[in-house]
JSON list of C-alpha atoms and ligand atoms in Angstrom, two decimals:
[
{"chain": "Q", "resi": 1, "resn": "MET", "atom": "CA", "xyz": [-10.75, 17.59, 9.21]},
{"chain": "Q", "resi": 2, "resn": "GLU", "atom": "CA", "xyz": [-7.94, 16.76, 6.94]},
{"chain": "Q", "resi": 3, "resn": "ASN", "atom": "CA", "xyz": [-9.78, 13.71, 5.51]},
{"chain": "Q", "resi": 4, "resn": "ASP", "atom": "CA", "xyz": [-12.66, 15.94, 4.32]},
{"chain": "Q", "resi": 5, "resn": "VAL", "atom": "CA", "xyz": [-10.40, 16.99, 1.54]},
{"chain": "Q", "resi": 6, "resn": "ILE", "atom": "CA", "xyz": [-8.79, 13.65, 0.73]},
{"chain": "Q", "resi": 7, "resn": "GLU", "atom": "CA", "xyz": [-10.04, 11.89, -2.33]},
{"chain": "Q", "resi": 8, "resn": "ILE", "atom": "CA", "xyz": [-9.55, 8.13, -2.75]},
{"chain": "Q", "resi": 9, "resn": "ARG", "atom": "CA", "xyz": [-9.01, 7.08, -6.43]},
{"chain": "Q", "resi": 10, "resn": "ASP", "atom": "CA", "xyz": [-9.26, 3.65, -7.94]},
{"chain": "Q", "resi": 11, "resn": "GLU", "atom": "CA", "xyz": [-6.99, 3.66, -10.98]},
{"chain": "Q", "resi": 12, "resn": "LYS", "atom": "CA", "xyz": [-3.87, 1.78, -11.96]},
{"chain": "Q", "resi": 13, "resn": "GLU", "atom": "CA", "xyz": [-2.29, 4.28, -14.34]},
{"chain": "Q", "resi": 14, "resn": "LEU", "atom": "CA", "xyz": [-0.73, 7.09, -12.21]},
{"chain": "Q", "resi": 15, "resn": "PRO", "atom": "CA", "xyz": [1.59, 10.09, -12.95]},
{"chain": "Q", "resi": 16, "resn": "ARG", "atom": "CA", "xyz": [5.15, 8.76, -12.94]},
{"chain": "Q", "resi": 17, "resn": "GLU", "atom": "CA", "xyz": [6.76, 11.75, -11.17]},
{"chain": "Q", "resi": 18, "resn": "LYS", "atom": "CA", "xyz": [4.15, 11.75, -8.40]},
{"chain": "Q", "resi": 19, "resn": "VAL", "atom": "CA", "xyz": [4.55, 8.01, -7.82]},
{"chain": "Q", "resi": 20, "resn": "LEU", "atom": "CA", "xyz": [8.37, 8.40, -7.72]},
{"chain": "Q", "resi": 21, "resn": "ALA", "atom": "CA", "xyz": [8.19, 11.30, -5.39]},
{"chain": "Q", "resi": 22, "resn": "LEU", "atom": "CA", "xyz": [6.03, 9.39, -3.00]},
{"chain": "Q", "resi": 23, "resn": "TYR", "atom": "CA", "xyz": [8.23, 6.37, -2.96]},
{"chain": "Q", "resi": 24, "resn": "GLN", "atom": "CA", "xyz": [11.40, 8.59, -2.52]},
{"chain": "Q", "resi": 25, "resn": "ALA", "atom": "CA", "xyz": [9.74, 10.45, 0.41]},
{"chain": "Q", "resi": 26, "resn": "CYS", "atom": "CA", "xyz": [9.17, 7.02, 2.09]},
{"chain": "Q", "resi": 27, "resn": "ARG", "atom": "CA", "xyz": [12.77, 6.01, 1.17]},
{"chain": "Q", "resi": 28, "resn": "TRP", "atom": "CA", "xyz": [11.51, 2.83, -0.63]},
{"chain": "Q", "resi": 29, "resn": "SER", "atom": "CA", "xyz": [14.11, 1.25, -2.88]},
{"chain": "Q", "resi": 30, "resn": "ALA", "atom": "CA", "xyz": [11.46, 0.40, -5.57]},
{"chain": "Q", "resi": 31, "resn": "ALA", "atom": "CA", "xyz": [11.86, 4.08, -6.51]},
{"chain": "Q", "resi": 32, "resn": "ASP", "atom": "CA", "xyz": [15.32, 3.05, -7.83]},
{"chain": "Q", "resi": 33, "resn": "LYS", "atom": "CA", "xyz": [13.54, 0.86, -10.43]},
{"chain": "Q", "resi": 34, "resn": "PRO", "atom": "CA", "xyz": [11.12, 3.49, -11.88]},
{"chain": "Q", "resi": 35, "resn": "ASP", "atom": "CA", "xyz": [10.17, 1.59, -15.05]},
{"chain": "Q", "resi": 36, "resn": "GLU", "atom": "CA", "xyz": [9.56, -1.65, -13.20]},
{"chain": "Q", "resi": 37, "resn": "LEU", "atom": "CA", "xyz": [7.61, 0.21, -10.49]},
{"chain": "Q", "resi": 38, "resn": "LEU", "atom": "CA", "xyz": [5.27, 1.91, -12.97]},
{"chain": "Q", "resi": 39, "resn": "ARG", "atom": "CA", "xyz": [4.75, -1.38, -14.83]},
{"chain": "Q", "resi": 40, "resn": "ALA", "atom": "CA", "xyz": [4.14, -3.20, -11.41]},
{"chain": "Q", "resi": 41, "resn": "LEU", "atom": "CA", "xyz": [1.26, -0.68, -10.57]},
{"chain": "Q", "resi": 42, "resn": "ALA", "atom": "CA", "xyz": [-0.10, -0.87, -13.99]},
{"chain": "Q", "resi": 43, "resn": "GLY", "atom": "CA", "xyz": [-0.10, -4.56, -13.92]},
{"chain": "Q", "resi": 44, "resn": "SER", "atom": "CA", "xyz": [-1.64, -4.86, -10.46]},
{"chain": "Q", "resi": 45, "resn": "HIS", "atom": "CA", "xyz": [-5.17, -6.23, -9.88]},
{"chain": "Q", "resi": 46, "resn": "SER", "atom": "CA", "xyz": [-5.98, -2.87, -8.14]},
{"chain": "Q", "resi": 47, "resn": "VAL", "atom": "CA", "xyz": [-4.15, 0.32, -7.23]},
{"chain": "Q", "resi": 48, "resn": "ILE", "atom": "CA", "xyz": [-5.97, 2.64, -4.65]},
{"chain": "Q", "resi": 49, "resn": "SER", "atom": "CA", "xyz": [-4.44, 6.10, -4.12]},
{"chain": "Q", "resi": 50, "resn": "ALA", "atom": "CA", "xyz": [-5.20, 9.08, -1.91]},
{"chain": "Q", "resi": 51, "resn": "TRP", "atom": "CA", "xyz": [-5.06, 12.56, -3.20]},
{"chain": "Q", "resi": 52, "resn": "LYS", "atom": "CA", "xyz": [-5.29, 16.14, -1.96]},
{"chain": "Q", "resi": 53, "resn": "GLY", "atom": "CA", "xyz": [-5.91, 18.10, -5.00]},
{"chain": "Q", "resi": 54, "resn": "GLU", "atom": "CA", "xyz": [-3.26, 17.06, -7.35]},
{"chain": "Q", "resi": 55, "resn": "GLU", "atom": "CA", "xyz": [-0.93, 15.97, -4.55]},
{"chain": "Q", "resi": 56, "resn": "LEU", "atom": "CA", "xyz": [-0.48, 12.10, -4.30]},
{"chain": "Q", "resi": 57, "resn": "LEU", "atom": "CA", "xyz": [-0.36, 11.29, -0.57]},
{"chain": "Q", "resi": 58, "resn": "GLY", "atom": "CA", "xyz": [-0.51, 7.52, -0.50]},
{"chain": "Q", "resi": 59, "resn": "LEU", "atom": "CA", "xyz": [-1.24, 4.43, -2.44]},
{"chain": "Q", "resi": 60, "resn": "ALA", "atom": "CA", "xyz": [-1.55, 0.71, -2.10]},
{"chain": "Q", "resi": 61, "resn": "ASN", "atom": "CA", "xyz": [-1.58, -2.06, -4.76]},
{"chain": "Q", "resi": 62, "resn": "ALA", "atom": "CA", "xyz": [-3.04, -5.46, -4.73]},
{"chain": "Q", "resi": 63, "resn": "ILE", "atom": "CA", "xyz": [-2.22, -8.72, -6.76]},
{"chain": "Q", "resi": 64, "resn": "SER", "atom": "CA", "xyz": [-4.98, -11.26, -6.83]},
{"chain": "Q", "resi": 65, "resn": "ASP", "atom": "CA", "xyz": [-6.29, -14.33, -8.56]},
{"chain": "Q", "resi": 66, "resn": "GLY", "atom": "CA", "xyz": [-9.72, -12.56, -8.30]},
{"chain": "Q", "resi": 67, "resn": "ALA", "atom": "CA", "xyz": [-11.29, -15.57, -6.49]},
{"chain": "Q", "resi": 68, "resn": "LEU", "atom": "CA", "xyz": [-9.47, -16.83, -3.52]},
{"chain": "Q", "resi": 69, "resn": "VAL", "atom": "CA", "xyz": [-6.40, -14.94, -2.68]},
{"chain": "Q", "resi": 70, "resn": "VAL", "atom": "CA", "xyz": [-5.13, -11.37, -2.62]},
{"chain": "Q", "resi": 71, "resn": "TYR", "atom": "CA", "xyz": [-1.52, -10.08, -1.83]},
{"chain": "Q", "resi": 72, "resn": "TYR", "atom": "CA", "xyz": [-0.90, -6.56, -0.85]},
{"chain": "Q", "resi": 73, "resn": "PRO", "atom": "CA", "xyz": [2.67, -5.75, -1.97]},
{"chain": "Q", "resi": 74, "resn": "HIS", "atom": "CA", "xyz": [2.79, -2.03, -1.23]},
{"chain": "Q", "resi": 75, "resn": "LEU", "atom": "CA", "xyz": [1.12, 0.49, 1.04]},
{"chain": "Q", "resi": 76, "resn": "LEU", "atom": "CA", "xyz": [2.67, 3.82, 1.77]},
{"chain": "Q", "resi": 77, "resn": "VAL", "atom": "CA", "xyz": [1.56, 7.24, 3.05]},
{"chain": "Q", "resi": 78, "resn": "SER", "atom": "CA", "xyz": [3.68, 10.35, 2.61]},
{"chain": "Q", "resi": 79, "resn": "PRO", "atom": "CA", "xyz": [5.52, 10.94, 5.88]},
{"chain": "Q", "resi": 80, "resn": "SER", "atom": "CA", "xyz": [3.94, 14.45, 6.07]},
{"chain": "Q", "resi": 81, "resn": "HIS", "atom": "CA", "xyz": [0.46, 12.98, 6.13]},
{"chain": "Q", "resi": 82, "resn": "GLN", "atom": "CA", "xyz": [0.86, 9.77, 8.28]},
{"chain": "Q", "resi": 83, "resn": "GLN", "atom": "CA", "xyz": [-1.25, 9.31, 11.32]},
{"chain": "Q", "resi": 84, "resn": "SER", "atom": "CA", "xyz": [-4.20, 11.04, 9.93]},
{"chain": "Q", "resi": 85, "resn": "GLY", "atom": "CA", "xyz": [-6.26, 8.06, 8.60]},
{"chain": "Q", "resi": 86, "resn": "ILE", "atom": "CA", "xyz": [-5.21, 7.80, 4.96]},
{"chain": "Q", "resi": 87, "resn": "GLY", "atom": "CA", "xyz": [-3.64, 4.26, 5.27]},
{"chain": "Q", "resi": 88, "resn": "ARG", "atom": "CA", "xyz": [-6.78, 3.05, 7.00]},
{"chain": "Q", "resi": 89, "resn": "ARG", "atom": "CA", "xyz": [-9.08, 4.57, 4.22]},
{"chain": "Q", "resi": 90, "resn": "ILE", "atom": "CA", "xyz": [-6.92, 3.07, 1.47]},
{"chain": "Q", "resi": 91, "resn": "MET", "atom": "CA", "xyz": [-7.10, -0.44, 3.07]},
{"chain": "Q", "resi": 92, "resn": "GLN", "atom": "CA", "xyz": [-10.91, 0.00, 3.71]},
{"chain": "Q", "resi": 93, "resn": "LYS", "atom": "CA", "xyz": [-11.18, 0.35, -0.03]},
{"chain": "Q", "resi": 94, "resn": "MET", "atom": "CA", "xyz": [-9.13, -2.80, -0.52]},
{"chain": "Q", "resi": 95, "resn": "ASN", "atom": "CA", "xyz": [-11.26, -4.53, 2.03]},
{"chain": "Q", "resi": 96, "resn": "GLU", "atom": "CA", "xyz": [-14.36, -3.64, 0.16]},
{"chain": "Q", "resi": 97, "resn": "ARG", "atom": "CA", "xyz": [-13.04, -5.46, -2.81]},
{"chain": "Q", "resi": 98, "resn": "TYR", "atom": "CA", "xyz": [-11.15, -8.32, -1.39]},
{"chain": "Q", "resi": 99, "resn": "GLY", "atom": "CA", "xyz": [-12.42, -8.71, 2.25]},
{"chain": "Q", "resi": 100, "resn": "SER", "atom": "CA", "xyz": [-14.46, -11.77, 1.34]},
{"chain": "Q", "resi": 101, "resn": "LEU", "atom": "CA", "xyz": [-11.67, -13.74, -0.24]},
{"chain": "Q", "resi": 102, "resn": "HIS", "atom": "CA", "xyz": [-10.16, -16.99, 1.40]},
{"chain": "Q", "resi": 103, "resn": "GLN", "atom": "CA", "xyz": [-6.77, -15.18, 2.09]},
{"chain": "Q", "resi": 104, "resn": "GLN", "atom": "CA", "xyz": [-5.55, -11.60, 2.34]},
{"chain": "Q", "resi": 105, "resn": "VAL", "atom": "CA", "xyz": [-1.69, -11.79, 2.66]},
{"chain": "Q", "resi": 106, "resn": "LEU", "atom": "CA", "xyz": [0.96, -9.10, 3.29]},
{"chain": "Q", "resi": 107, "resn": "LEU", "atom": "CA", "xyz": [4.48, -8.70, 4.69]},
{"chain": "Q", "resi": 108, "resn": "ALA", "atom": "CA", "xyz": [4.43, -6.15, 7.39]},
{"chain": "Q", "resi": 109, "resn": "VAL", "atom": "CA", "xyz": [7.70, -4.32, 8.35]},
{"chain": "Q", "resi": 110, "resn": "ASP", "atom": "CA", "xyz": [8.03, -4.06, 12.07]},
{"chain": "Q", "resi": 111, "resn": "ASP", "atom": "CA", "xyz": [7.11, -0.38, 12.20]},
{"chain": "Q", "resi": 112, "resn": "ALA", "atom": "CA", "xyz": [3.63, -1.10, 10.43]},
{"chain": "Q", "resi": 113, "resn": "TYR", "atom": "CA", "xyz": [2.83, -4.25, 12.47]},
{"chain": "Q", "resi": 114, "resn": "GLY", "atom": "CA", "xyz": [0.54, -2.48, 14.84]},
{"chain": "Q", "resi": 115, "resn": "PHE", "atom": "CA", "xyz": [-1.22, -0.66, 11.96]},
{"chain": "Q", "resi": 116, "resn": "TYR", "atom": "CA", "xyz": [-2.06, -3.97, 10.29]},
{"chain": "Q", "resi": 117, "resn": "GLN", "atom": "CA", "xyz": [-3.12, -5.55, 13.56]},
{"chain": "Q", "resi": 118, "resn": "ARG", "atom": "CA", "xyz": [-5.65, -2.71, 14.03]},
{"chain": "Q", "resi": 119, "resn": "LEU", "atom": "CA", "xyz": [-7.06, -3.50, 10.52]},
{"chain": "Q", "resi": 120, "resn": "GLY", "atom": "CA", "xyz": [-7.53, -7.15, 11.57]},
{"chain": "Q", "resi": 121, "resn": "PHE", "atom": "CA", "xyz": [-4.43, -8.84, 10.22]},
{"chain": "Q", "resi": 122, "resn": "ARG", "atom": "CA", "xyz": [-2.83, -11.58, 12.34]},
{"chain": "Q", "resi": 123, "resn": "ASP", "atom": "CA", "xyz": [0.36, -13.46, 12.55]},
{"chain": "Q", "resi": 124, "resn": "THR", "atom": "CA", "xyz": [0.73, -16.49, 10.33]},
{"chain": "Q", "resi": 125, "resn": "ALA", "atom": "CA", "xyz": [0.78, -18.96, 13.22]},
{"chain": "Q", "resi": 126, "resn": "GLY", "atom": "CA", "xyz": [2.28, -22.30, 11.93]},
{"chain": "Q", "resi": 127, "resn": "VAL", "atom": "CA", "xyz": [3.21, -20.78, 8.60]},
{"chain": "Q", "resi": 128, "resn": "ARG", "atom": "CA", "xyz": [6.32, -18.85, 7.93]},
{"chain": "Q", "resi": 129, "resn": "PRO", "atom": "CA", "xyz": [6.60, -15.95, 5.50]},
{"chain": "Q", "resi": 130, "resn": "MET", "atom": "CA", "xyz": [9.54, -16.69, 3.09]},
{"chain": "Q", "resi": 131, "resn": "TRP", "atom": "CA", "xyz": [11.10, -14.61, 0.43]},
{"chain": "Q", "resi": 132, "resn": "VAL", "atom": "CA", "xyz": [14.04, -13.91, -1.90]},
{"chain": "Q", "resi": 133, "resn": "TYR", "atom": "CA", "xyz": [14.46, -10.14, -1.80]},
{"chain": "Q", "resi": 134, "resn": "HIS", "atom": "CA", "xyz": [16.53, -8.01, -4.20]},
{"chain": "Q", "resi": 135, "resn": "GLY", "atom": "CA", "xyz": [15.74, -4.60, -2.75]},
{"chain": "Q", "resi": 136, "resn": "SER", "atom": "CA", "xyz": [18.27, -2.40, -0.80]},
{"chain": "Q", "resi": 137, "resn": "ASP", "atom": "CA", "xyz": [16.20, -1.09, 2.12]},
{"chain": "Q", "resi": 138, "resn": "MET", "atom": "CA", "xyz": [16.13, -4.12, 4.37]},
{"chain": "M", "resi": 201, "resn": "COA", "atom": "C1", "xyz": [2.08, 2.17, 7.98]},
{"chain": "M", "resi": 201, "resn": "COA", "atom": "C2", "xyz": [1.28, 3.35, 7.32]},
{"chain": "M", "resi": 201, "resn": "COA", "atom": "C3", "xyz": [0.85, 2.68, 5.92]},
{"chain": "M", "resi": 201, "resn": "COA", "atom": "C4", "xyz": [0.06, 3.61, 8.18]},
{"chain": "M", "resi": 201, "resn": "COA", "atom": "O1", "xyz": [-0.73, 4.65, 7.49]},
{"chain": "M", "resi": 201, "resn": "COA", "atom": "P1", "xyz": [-1.24, 5.91, 8.22]},
{"chain": "M", "resi": 201, "resn": "COA", "atom": "O2", "xyz": [-2.07, 6.68, 7.24]},
{"chain": "M", "resi": 201, "resn": "COA", "atom": "O3", "xyz": [-0.15, 6.60, 8.86]},
{"chain": "M", "resi": 201, "resn": "COA", "atom": "O4", "xyz": [-2.15, 5.21, 9.24]},
{"chain": "M", "resi": 201, "resn": "COA", "atom": "P2", "xyz": [-3.62, 5.75, 9.89]},
{"chain": "M", "resi": 201, "resn": "COA", "atom": "O5", "xyz": [-3.54, 7.15, 10.21]},
{"chain": "M", "resi": 201, "resn": "COA", "atom": "O6", "xyz": [-4.61, 5.35, 8.77]},
{"chain": "M", "resi": 201, "resn": "COA", "atom": "O7", "xyz": [-3.93, 4.86, 11.04]},
{"chain": "M", "resi": 201, "resn": "COA", "atom": "C5", "xyz": [-4.89, 3.94, 11.34]},
{"chain": "M", "resi": 201, "resn": "COA", "atom": "C6", "xyz": [-4.80, 3.43, 12.85]},
{"chain": "M", "resi": 201, "resn": "COA", "atom": "O8", "xyz": [-3.55, 2.65, 12.94]},
{"chain": "M", "resi": 201, "resn": "COA", "atom": "C7", "xyz": [-2.78, 3.34, 13.90]},
{"chain": "M", "resi": 201, "resn": "COA", "atom": "N1", "xyz": [-1.31, 3.26, 13.40]},
{"chain": "M", "resi": 201, "resn": "COA", "atom": "C8", "xyz": [-0.83, 3.97, 12.35]},
{"chain": "M", "resi": 201, "resn": "COA", "atom": "N2", "xyz": [0.44, 3.69, 12.08]},
{"chain": "M", "resi": 201, "resn": "COA", "atom": "C9", "xyz": [0.73, 2.79, 13.11]},
{"chain": "M", "resi": 201, "resn": "COA", "atom": "C10", "xyz": [1.95, 2.10, 13.51]},
{"chain": "M", "resi": 201, "resn": "COA", "atom": "N3", "xyz": [2.92, 2.33, 12.84]},
{"chain": "M", "resi": 201, "resn": "COA", "atom": "N4", "xyz": [1.89, 1.26, 14.57]},
{"chain": "M", "resi": 201, "resn": "COA", "atom": "C11", "xyz": [0.78, 1.07, 15.37]},
{"chain": "M", "resi": 201, "resn": "COA", "atom": "N5", "xyz": [-0.42, 1.81, 15.06]},
{"chain": "M", "resi": 201, "resn": "COA", "atom": "C12", "xyz": [-0.54, 2.51, 13.90]},
{"chain": "M", "resi": 201, "resn": "COA", "atom": "C13", "xyz": [-3.24, 4.86, 14.01]},
{"chain": "M", "resi": 201, "resn": "COA", "atom": "O9", "xyz": [-2.92, 5.37, 15.26]},
{"chain": "M", "resi": 201, "resn": "COA", "atom": "C14", "xyz": [-4.67, 4.55, 13.76]},
{"chain": "M", "resi": 201, "resn": "COA", "atom": "O10", "xyz": [-5.26, 4.04, 14.96]},
{"chain": "M", "resi": 201, "resn": "COA", "atom": "P3", "xyz": [-6.77, 4.23, 15.40]},
{"chain": "M", "resi": 201, "resn": "COA", "atom": "O11", "xyz": [-7.44, 3.07, 14.93]},
{"chain": "M", "resi": 201, "resn": "COA", "atom": "O12", "xyz": [-6.79, 4.41, 16.97]},
{"chain": "M", "resi": 201, "resn": "COA", "atom": "O13", "xyz": [-7.32, 5.42, 14.75]},
{"chain": "M", "resi": 201, "resn": "COA", "atom": "C15", "xyz": [2.15, 4.60, 7.11]},
{"chain": "M", "resi": 201, "resn": "COA", "atom": "O14", "xyz": [2.59, 4.99, 8.36]},
{"chain": "M", "resi": 201, "resn": "COA", "atom": "C16", "xyz": [3.38, 4.43, 6.22]},
{"chain": "M", "resi": 201, "resn": "COA", "atom": "O15", "xyz": [3.25, 4.69, 4.94]},
{"chain": "M", "resi": 201, "resn": "COA", "atom": "N6", "xyz": [4.48, 4.04, 6.75]},
{"chain": "M", "resi": 201, "resn": "COA", "atom": "C17", "xyz": [5.65, 3.96, 5.93]},
{"chain": "M", "resi": 201, "resn": "COA", "atom": "C18", "xyz": [5.63, 2.89, 4.82]},
{"chain": "M", "resi": 201, "resn": "COA", "atom": "C19", "xyz": [5.31, 1.54, 5.51]},
{"chain": "M", "resi": 201, "resn": "COA", "atom": "O16", "xyz": [5.74, 1.09, 6.50]},
{"chain": "M", "resi": 201, "resn": "COA", "atom": "N7", "xyz": [4.27, 0.87, 4.85]},
{"chain": "M", "resi": 201, "resn": "COA", "atom": "C20", "xyz": [3.83, -0.49, 5.33]},
{"chain": "M", "resi": 201, "resn": "COA", "atom": "C21", "xyz": [4.79, -1.46, 4.63]},
{"chain": "M", "resi": 201, "resn": "COA", "atom": "S1", "xyz": [4.42, -3.05, 5.27]}
]
């Protein structure tokens, strides 16, 4: 089983080139702001990553007040390893830490909506997500 060799790490300082390669592989525009991206991860409340040996296969970060609310800005799995349980394992680790909080919040792209539904996330009935976005991939 692939997951037998996948290691989940809980550390905020990650190798720059491996992070950028992952974001580029997923075509996420945050890769165009490498300094900010690395600072964002280092400044997060948590960063959970998935590794096969020294290959970075996926990561997620969390921003939290540590008491009531957590927001999950990023979750991405390398296209070559999607659909093999890595995203679920990363979010399970987040859930161990934040699952008891009053609110866990995220913005799901349409393609990831079903994935988050499987993990228990629901539509914000009566509440509209809103943002000001300066990325280039939406
Ligand atoms: C969305 C993403 C994080 C899912 O990670 P993953 O490792 O491929 O997903 P997993 O293999 O852990 O899937 C867990 C379950 O969700 C299902 N699933 C995975 N992706 C799905 C999708 N896009 N839609 C519906 N279900 C999905 C799997 O079939 C699996 O189902 P199971 O409960 O029957 O086993 C990954 O596809 C990805 O990085 N996509 C590109 C970046 C992205 O869209 N990130 C989210 C931004 S909001």
